[in-house]
Every structure is written in structure tokens, then in C-alpha cells.
Amino acid sequence: MDYQVHTLGNGIRLLFKHAPSNITHTCFIVNAGARDESPGKDGLAHFIEHLLFKQTERRNTNQILNRLELVGADLNAYTTKEYTCIHASLLKEHLERTIDLFEDILFHSTFPEEELTKERSVILDEIASYQDQPEEAIQDDFESYLFNGHPLGNNILGTEDTVQSLTRPDIDNFTAANYNTHEMVFAVTGDYSFNKLVKLTEKYFGSIKENKAVKNRVAPGAPQSQLIKVQKPISQLHGIIGNVAFSSSHPHKSGLLLVNNLLGGMGMSSRLNLEIREKYGIAYTIESNYTPFTDTGIFTIYFGTDEEKAGKALKLIHKELRKLRENKLGTLQLHQARQKFIGQIALAEENRLSLIISMAKSLIDFNCIDTLQQVFDKINAVTAEQILEISNQIFDEQSLLTLLFEPKD
């Protein structure tokens, strides 16, 4: 295998992938995100992620931000429905400095009230900014309709009301209930000996108190087909068509990833792009996306077009979906789809930061990481019959949800 793992006594795992480079990429991932928030606490996981950079027992905000920037490193973080991730890219000689900072902000943040007040204001501005971007807002709104009443439908940023109401006890309760040390991975890709990394990880994370909190995640139900139209002060129509999809452990995950890439994935040669943009010139942007979660997934097709062209765009999208439901791919079509997807995956390996984050998530979800060849083997094993079965399940018109943002008259 091209990676190594060491587990600390408290359950935190070190993941290492050697890379002969002067640049190191590292991340710390916690298996806790927006779907783990209690009712009425929407945005709490993201709120905590912001506050980690504000004040610790040893450092103020400026000291935290300057700790890596003064040596030219890049420090950032993000929150998803299921994870919180802190990551950094740096010259390899600054790794211990980075580990020290990660440990400090993750386990010794003090969350002072004045910082809570300031960061609420920052996040409210962030929410307003997203609402001004219909191509972003429609994604969040679509998920709220698709997962109606389920935590996966909550906006990661929260709402104005929920963010205003979040308190320090909410933070303490969330971290106690969700920051399970056995579901934390510290990952590094760089030019080090594994033995050195084990020693550094034990030094900084070994004394962290063990937490065995158990989550209570419940899978959402199936949606019903519906068309939802929302009037917005915008000049162009934005639309999403989608459905719930396979989980990250489902045997058809590789097949749907392949279907997604064929239909509306990366590059200009996807079926949707060729048919709707290149052939008819209807939409500037049209793309599909598949995001698997631990117990479900989401498949979407997004497009933006002039309002008078929306009807034709929808007809053409459904035409492409029907083709996949009714016509089995030929041998050459399937071979070309596999080769294109495999090539894109291989190129993506060059982004070492994205790679190590992906590997860390895989370790959390499956306790193992597929090699590149294993990934290729799974794609090459997808058959035309499986693609037909997947398409008929995911693109079933009885369960497709459509959301349109229409310009106000």
C-alpha cells in the first residue's frame, strides 16, 4: 500500500502518504458536520469552524493567523454536511509548527463571548452573500426541498435566526456529542520518515482526552416528484433537477460516478454540454453532480439560461435522461466513458492536498483506502447493464425533483 496509518491510544489516527517534495499538505478531519446539529441549531458546526481561529488558551487571533502565514504557509478550513476539515500547505520544515497550531485550535479554543458576537456578524454577511448568488443559493434550497424535514436539508451556514441564537453551551454540547476521537484523522503527505511523524503526532495529540461519543444519524426518506418555482430578483433563470442517490458504501457508487461524468461531468464533451450548449446554444452553464453521504446521496443537474429558453432546456435534459434509461451503452461508448473518467481521476491525483483530504475521509468512512488501481478496476467493472439499472433508478421521473429560480416580472 502507498500509505501508512498509526492509531494513538485515544483513537486519533495518523495517515501518511510519502511524497518527495519540499511542499507538505496536511489536514485534520473530524467526522462531524451540519447533519449532526440538534433541531434549531442550524449552522452550529460551521460556526465552530470559524471560531477555532479566534482564540485559544495560548494564542489570540493574530497569533493564530500569523503562526503559519509568517512562514508563507496557507491555512484554511471548511464544513460540510458530514465533516469539519482544517488544512494547510507549507514548506516541509514547518510541519511541527503546523501540528502544534492544529492541536491548539482544535482542542484548546476558548470561544470568548466577544468573538462569538463578532463571528455571528461575519457569518450573517456570508449568508447574505450566498443569497445574492442564485447559482449558489439554489443548491442549498434544492437540498432543503429534497431532504425536507431531515438534517441533511439544513443549510450548512444556518439561517439568520439560528445563527443569532447560538451560544457557548451549544458549542460545548456539540463538540462533546460529536467530536469522537476515534473518528478523527490527522493526515500528511510530504517528504518525511513515518517514524518521525508518529513521534510528532504522539507528542502533540497523544495526551488529548479520549471521546467515544456515538452519533445518531438517520437516513432520509425518498422524495416525491414535484416542480417548484420561486420568483427571484434575478435576470436569468436558474434550475436544478435531481434525486436522492447512492451512499458512499453502495455497490453502485462507482457506476453512478461514471454515469455522472458521462452525462454532465468535467470537460466540454459531456452529453448535456454537447446537446444543450454546443448544439442548441441554450445554456452557458449546464453540469451534473453526484455527492455520496454515509447513508444516502444526492444527484443534481444544474443549468442557467434565459427564461424563454427554460422550457426547451428542460425538455432536452429529460431527453438525455430517457436515453440513459432506455438505451444500453454500446461497447465503444462504454469504453470511451471509462477511459475519459479514469484519465480525469489520474490527473486529479496531482492535486496532493485534495488527495490527502480524500484519503482521510476514506479512512474515516471505510477504515481503508483504495489504491488508484483499485479505483480504476471498479470503474472498468461497471457494465452497460448496470448503467441502465442505475439510470432507471436515479432518473425515475416519479421521484425527480425540479426547482426553478425565475426572474420576477
PDB file of N, CA and C in Angstrom, residues 180-235:
ATOM      1  N   ASN A 180     -15.799  12.771  18.349  1.00  0.00           N
ATOM      2  CA  ASN A 180     -15.310  11.460  18.754  1.00  0.00           C
ATOM      3  C   ASN A 180     -13.867  11.303  18.283  1.00  0.00           C
ATOM      4  N   THR A 181     -12.944  11.081  19.209  1.00  0.00           N
ATOM      5  CA  THR A 181     -11.537  10.992  18.835  1.00  0.00           C
ATOM      6  C   THR A 181     -11.253   9.788  17.931  1.00  0.00           C
ATOM      7  N   HIS A 182     -12.106   8.784  17.986  1.00  0.00           N
ATOM      8  CA  HIS A 182     -11.937   7.618  17.117  1.00  0.00           C
ATOM      9  C   HIS A 182     -12.413   7.909  15.694  1.00  0.00           C
ATOM     10  N   GLU A 183     -13.015   9.069  15.491  1.00  0.00           N
ATOM     11  CA  GLU A 183     -13.452   9.493  14.165  1.00  0.00           C
ATOM     12  C   GLU A 183     -12.756  10.784  13.762  1.00  0.00           C
ATOM     13  N   MET A 184     -11.485  10.878  14.125  1.00  0.00           N
ATOM     14  CA  MET A 184     -10.616  11.988  13.756  1.00  0.00           C
ATOM     15  C   MET A 184      -9.388  11.439  13.047  1.00  0.00           C
ATOM     16  N   VAL A 185      -8.990  12.096  11.974  1.00  0.00           N
ATOM     17  CA  VAL A 185      -7.796  11.680  11.237  1.00  0.00           C
ATOM     18  C   VAL A 185      -6.912  12.896  10.983  1.00  0.00           C
ATOM     19  N   PHE A 186      -5.652  12.775  11.365  1.00  0.00           N
ATOM     20  CA  PHE A 186      -4.632  13.769  11.033  1.00  0.00           C
ATOM     21  C   PHE A 186      -3.818  13.171   9.880  1.00  0.00           C
ATOM     22  N   ALA A 187      -3.819  13.836   8.731  1.00  0.00           N
ATOM     23  CA  ALA A 187      -3.212  13.271   7.531  1.00  0.00           C
ATOM     24  C   ALA A 187      -2.121  14.182   6.989  1.00  0.00           C
ATOM     25  N   VAL A 188      -1.060  13.567   6.487  1.00  0.00           N
ATOM     26  CA  VAL A 188       0.095  14.304   5.971  1.00  0.00           C
ATOM     27  C   VAL A 188       0.585  13.641   4.697  1.00  0.00           C
ATOM     28  N   THR A 189       0.889  14.442   3.686  1.00  0.00           N
ATOM     29  CA  THR A 189       1.633  13.959   2.533  1.00  0.00           C
ATOM     30  C   THR A 189       2.844  14.861   2.348  1.00  0.00           C
ATOM     31  N   GLY A 190       4.026  14.272   2.414  1.00  0.00           N
ATOM     32  CA  GLY A 190       5.259  15.051   2.331  1.00  0.00           C
ATOM     33  C   GLY A 190       6.473  14.150   2.432  1.00  0.00           C
ATOM     34  N   ASP A 191       7.642  14.769   2.530  1.00  0.00           N
ATOM     35  CA  ASP A 191       8.913  14.041   2.481  1.00  0.00           C
ATOM     36  C   ASP A 191       9.459  13.855   3.899  1.00  0.00           C
ATOM     37  N   TYR A 192       8.955  12.848   4.593  1.00  0.00           N
ATOM     38  CA  TYR A 192       9.353  12.561   5.973  1.00  0.00           C
ATOM     39  C   TYR A 192       9.482  11.054   6.152  1.00  0.00           C
ATOM     40  N   SER A 193      10.094  10.677   7.252  1.00  0.00           N
ATOM     41  CA  SER A 193      10.032   9.272   7.658  1.00  0.00           C
ATOM     42  C   SER A 193       8.757   9.078   8.474  1.00  0.00           C
ATOM     43  N   PHE A 194       8.152   7.920   8.328  1.00  0.00           N
ATOM     44  CA  PHE A 194       6.925   7.638   9.079  1.00  0.00           C
ATOM     45  C   PHE A 194       7.203   7.667  10.579  1.00  0.00           C
ATOM     46  N   ASN A 195       8.370   7.202  10.978  1.00  0.00           N
ATOM     47  CA  ASN A 195       8.725   7.174  12.397  1.00  0.00           C
ATOM     48  C   ASN A 195       8.737   8.579  12.994  1.00  0.00           C
ATOM     49  N   LYS A 196       9.249   9.556  12.233  1.00  0.00           N
ATOM     50  CA  LYS A 196       9.265  10.946  12.713  1.00  0.00           C
ATOM     51  C   LYS A 196       7.847  11.467  12.898  1.00  0.00           C
ATOM     52  N   LEU A 197       6.970  11.150  11.945  1.00  0.00           N
ATOM     53  CA  LEU A 197       5.594  11.616  12.041  1.00  0.00           C
ATOM     54  C   LEU A 197       4.867  10.991  13.216  1.00  0.00           C
ATOM     55  N   VAL A 198       5.120   9.720  13.468  1.00  0.00           N
ATOM     56  CA  VAL A 198       4.497   9.057  14.616  1.00  0.00           C
ATOM     57  C   VAL A 198       4.903   9.765  15.910  1.00  0.00           C
ATOM     58  N   LYS A 199       6.177  10.084  16.039  1.00  0.00           N
ATOM     59  CA  LYS A 199       6.661  10.760  17.247  1.00  0.00           C
ATOM     60  C   LYS A 199       6.022  12.140  17.419  1.00  0.00           C
ATOM     61  N   LEU A 200       5.927  12.901  16.314  1.00  0.00           N
ATOM     62  CA  LEU A 200       5.314  14.226  16.397  1.00  0.00           C
ATOM     63  C   LEU A 200       3.830  14.132  16.740  1.00  0.00           C
ATOM     64  N   THR A 201       3.149  13.176  16.138  1.00  0.00           N
ATOM     65  CA  THR A 201       1.715  13.015  16.404  1.00  0.00           C
ATOM     66  C   THR A 201       1.471  12.596  17.848  1.00  0.00           C
ATOM     67  N   GLU A 202       2.276  11.672  18.344  1.00  0.00           N
ATOM     68  CA  GLU A 202       2.155  11.260  19.750  1.00  0.00           C
ATOM     69  C   GLU A 202       2.442  12.441  20.683  1.00  0.00           C
ATOM     70  N   LYS A 203       3.433  13.258  20.315  1.00  0.00           N
ATOM     71  CA  LYS A 203       3.819  14.393  21.152  1.00  0.00           C
ATOM     72  C   LYS A 203       2.677  15.402  21.293  1.00  0.00           C
ATOM     73  N   TYR A 204       2.010  15.716  20.186  1.00  0.00           N
ATOM     74  CA  TYR A 204       1.024  16.790  20.220  1.00  0.00           C
ATOM     75  C   TYR A 204      -0.415  16.305  20.425  1.00  0.00           C
ATOM     76  N   PHE A 205      -0.751  15.122  19.933  1.00  0.00           N
ATOM     77  CA  PHE A 205      -2.140  14.653  20.044  1.00  0.00           C
ATOM     78  C   PHE A 205      -2.315  13.496  21.018  1.00  0.00           C
ATOM     79  N   GLY A 206      -1.214  12.928  21.481  1.00  0.00           N
ATOM     80  CA  GLY A 206      -1.298  11.742  22.333  1.00  0.00           C
ATOM     81  C   GLY A 206      -1.977  11.967  23.664  1.00  0.00           C
ATOM     82  N   SER A 207      -1.902  13.189  24.190  1.00  0.00           N
ATOM     83  CA  SER A 207      -2.479  13.459  25.513  1.00  0.00           C
ATOM     84  C   SER A 207      -3.921  13.979  25.449  1.00  0.00           C
ATOM     85  N   ILE A 208      -4.468  14.092  24.249  1.00  0.00           N
ATOM     86  CA  ILE A 208      -5.864  14.536  24.119  1.00  0.00           C
ATOM     87  C   ILE A 208      -6.787  13.502  24.750  1.00  0.00           C
ATOM     88  N   LYS A 209      -7.747  13.975  25.517  1.00  0.00           N
ATOM     89  CA  LYS A 209      -8.671  13.073  26.205  1.00  0.00           C
ATOM     90  C   LYS A 209      -9.535  12.307  25.206  1.00  0.00           C
ATOM     91  N   GLU A 210      -9.663  11.020  25.418  1.00  0.00           N
ATOM     92  CA  GLU A 210     -10.471  10.180  24.540  1.00  0.00           C
ATOM     93  C   GLU A 210     -11.951  10.540  24.648  1.00  0.00           C
ATOM     94  N   ASN A 211     -12.627  10.544  23.504  1.00  0.00           N
ATOM     95  CA  ASN A 211     -14.073  10.783  23.465  1.00  0.00           C
ATOM     96  C   ASN A 211     -14.687   9.710  22.555  1.00  0.00           C
ATOM     97  N   LYS A 212     -15.594   8.904  23.094  1.00  0.00           N
ATOM     98  CA  LYS A 212     -16.225   7.826  22.324  1.00  0.00           C
ATOM     99  C   LYS A 212     -17.693   8.131  22.012  1.00  0.00           C
ATOM    100  N   ALA A 213     -18.030   9.403  21.900  1.00  0.00           N
ATOM    101  CA  ALA A 213     -19.413   9.789  21.615  1.00  0.00           C
ATOM    102  C   ALA A 213     -19.923   9.076  20.367  1.00  0.00           C
ATOM    103  N   VAL A 214     -21.173   8.623  20.414  1.00  0.00           N
ATOM    104  CA  VAL A 214     -21.774   7.896  19.291  1.00  0.00           C
ATOM    105  C   VAL A 214     -22.871   8.751  18.664  1.00  0.00           C
ATOM    106  N   LYS A 215     -22.785   8.929  17.344  1.00  0.00           N
ATOM    107  CA  LYS A 215     -23.779   9.733  16.633  1.00  0.00           C
ATOM    108  C   LYS A 215     -25.070   8.946  16.434  1.00  0.00           C
ATOM    109  N   ASN A 216     -26.136   9.672  16.181  1.00  0.00           N
ATOM    110  CA  ASN A 216     -27.413   9.047  15.876  1.00  0.00           C
ATOM    111  C   ASN A 216     -27.896   9.552  14.521  1.00  0.00           C
ATOM    112  N   ARG A 217     -27.167   9.188  13.478  1.00  0.00           N
ATOM    113  CA  ARG A 217     -27.543   9.609  12.133  1.00  0.00           C
ATOM    114  C   ARG A 217     -28.630   8.682  11.576  1.00  0.00           C
ATOM    115  N   VAL A 218     -29.663   9.286  11.002  1.00  0.00           N
ATOM    116  CA  VAL A 218     -30.775   8.543  10.422  1.00  0.00           C
ATOM    117  C   VAL A 218     -30.884   8.893   8.950  1.00  0.00           C
ATOM    118  N   ALA A 219     -31.023   7.881   8.094  1.00  0.00           N
ATOM    119  CA  ALA A 219     -31.119   8.125   6.661  1.00  0.00           C
ATOM    120  C   ALA A 219     -32.441   8.796   6.308  1.00  0.00           C
ATOM    121  N   PRO A 220     -32.456   9.691   5.316  1.00  0.00           N
ATOM    122  CA  PRO A 220     -33.700  10.349   4.900  1.00  0.00           C
ATOM    123  C   PRO A 220     -34.561   9.412   4.054  1.00  0.00           C
ATOM    124  N   GLY A 221     -35.832   9.777   3.916  1.00  0.00           N
ATOM    125  CA  GLY A 221     -36.734   9.009   3.073  1.00  0.00           C
ATOM    126  C   GLY A 221     -36.622   9.413   1.612  1.00  0.00           C
ATOM    127  N   ALA A 222     -37.435   8.761   0.783  1.00  0.00           N
ATOM    128  CA  ALA A 222     -37.433   9.046  -0.656  1.00  0.00           C
ATOM    129  C   ALA A 222     -38.295  10.266  -0.952  1.00  0.00           C
ATOM    130  N   PRO A 223     -37.867  11.109  -1.896  1.00  0.00           N
ATOM    131  CA  PRO A 223     -38.660  12.297  -2.245  1.00  0.00           C
ATOM    132  C   PRO A 223     -39.788  11.955  -3.210  1.00  0.00           C
ATOM    133  N   GLN A 224     -40.709  12.886  -3.374  1.00  0.00           N
ATOM    134  CA  GLN A 224     -41.761  12.760  -4.368  1.00  0.00           C
ATOM    135  C   GLN A 224     -41.490  13.734  -5.504  1.00  0.00           C
ATOM    136  N   SER A 225     -41.869  13.332  -6.706  1.00  0.00           N
ATOM    137  CA  SER A 225     -41.670  14.199  -7.858  1.00  0.00           C
ATOM    138  C   SER A 225     -42.493  15.474  -7.717  1.00  0.00           C
ATOM    139  N   GLN A 226     -41.855  16.604  -7.927  1.00  0.00           N
ATOM    140  CA  GLN A 226     -42.570  17.873  -7.904  1.00  0.00           C
ATOM    141  C   GLN A 226     -41.766  18.948  -8.631  1.00  0.00           C
ATOM    142  N   LEU A 227     -42.470  19.953  -9.074  1.00  0.00           N
ATOM    143  CA  LEU A 227     -41.870  21.117  -9.731  1.00  0.00           C
ATOM    144  C   LEU A 227     -42.127  22.327  -8.854  1.00  0.00           C
ATOM    145  N   ILE A 228     -41.056  22.984  -8.427  1.00  0.00           N
ATOM    146  CA  ILE A 228     -41.161  24.139  -7.542  1.00  0.00           C
ATOM    147  C   ILE A 228     -40.588  25.347  -8.255  1.00  0.00           C
ATOM    148  N   LYS A 229     -41.363  26.412  -8.299  1.00  0.00           N
ATOM    149  CA  LYS A 229     -40.924  27.650  -8.933  1.00  0.00           C
ATOM    150  C   LYS A 229     -40.874  28.758  -7.882  1.00  0.00           C
ATOM    151  N   VAL A 230     -39.755  29.479  -7.860  1.00  0.00           N
ATOM    152  CA  VAL A 230     -39.559  30.562  -6.896  1.00  0.00           C
ATOM    153  C   VAL A 230     -39.187  31.826  -7.663  1.00  0.00           C
ATOM    154  N   GLN A 231     -39.904  32.905  -7.403  1.00  0.00           N
ATOM    155  CA  GLN A 231     -39.604  34.185  -8.035  1.00  0.00           C
ATOM    156  C   GLN A 231     -38.437  34.873  -7.307  1.00  0.00           C
ATOM    157  N   LYS A 232     -37.458  35.346  -8.079  1.00  0.00           N
ATOM    158  CA  LYS A 232     -36.278  35.989  -7.514  1.00  0.00           C
ATOM    159  C   LYS A 232     -35.947  37.255  -8.300  1.00  0.00           C
ATOM    160  N   PRO A 233     -35.332  38.241  -7.655  1.00  0.00           N
ATOM    161  CA  PRO A 233     -34.906  39.461  -8.373  1.00  0.00           C
ATOM    162  C   PRO A 233     -33.616  39.204  -9.149  1.00  0.00           C
ATOM    163  N   ILE A 234     -33.718  38.379 -10.191  1.00  0.00           N
ATOM    164  CA  ILE A 234     -32.562  37.973 -10.994  1.00  0.00           C
ATOM    165  C   ILE A 234     -32.890  38.180 -12.467  1.00  0.00           C
ATOM    166  N   SER A 235     -31.860  38.165 -13.315  1.00  0.00           N
ATOM    167  CA  SER A 235     -32.079  38.402 -14.736  1.00  0.00           C
ATOM    168  C   SER A 235     -32.125  37.111 -15.550  1.00  0.00           C
TER     169      SER A 235
END
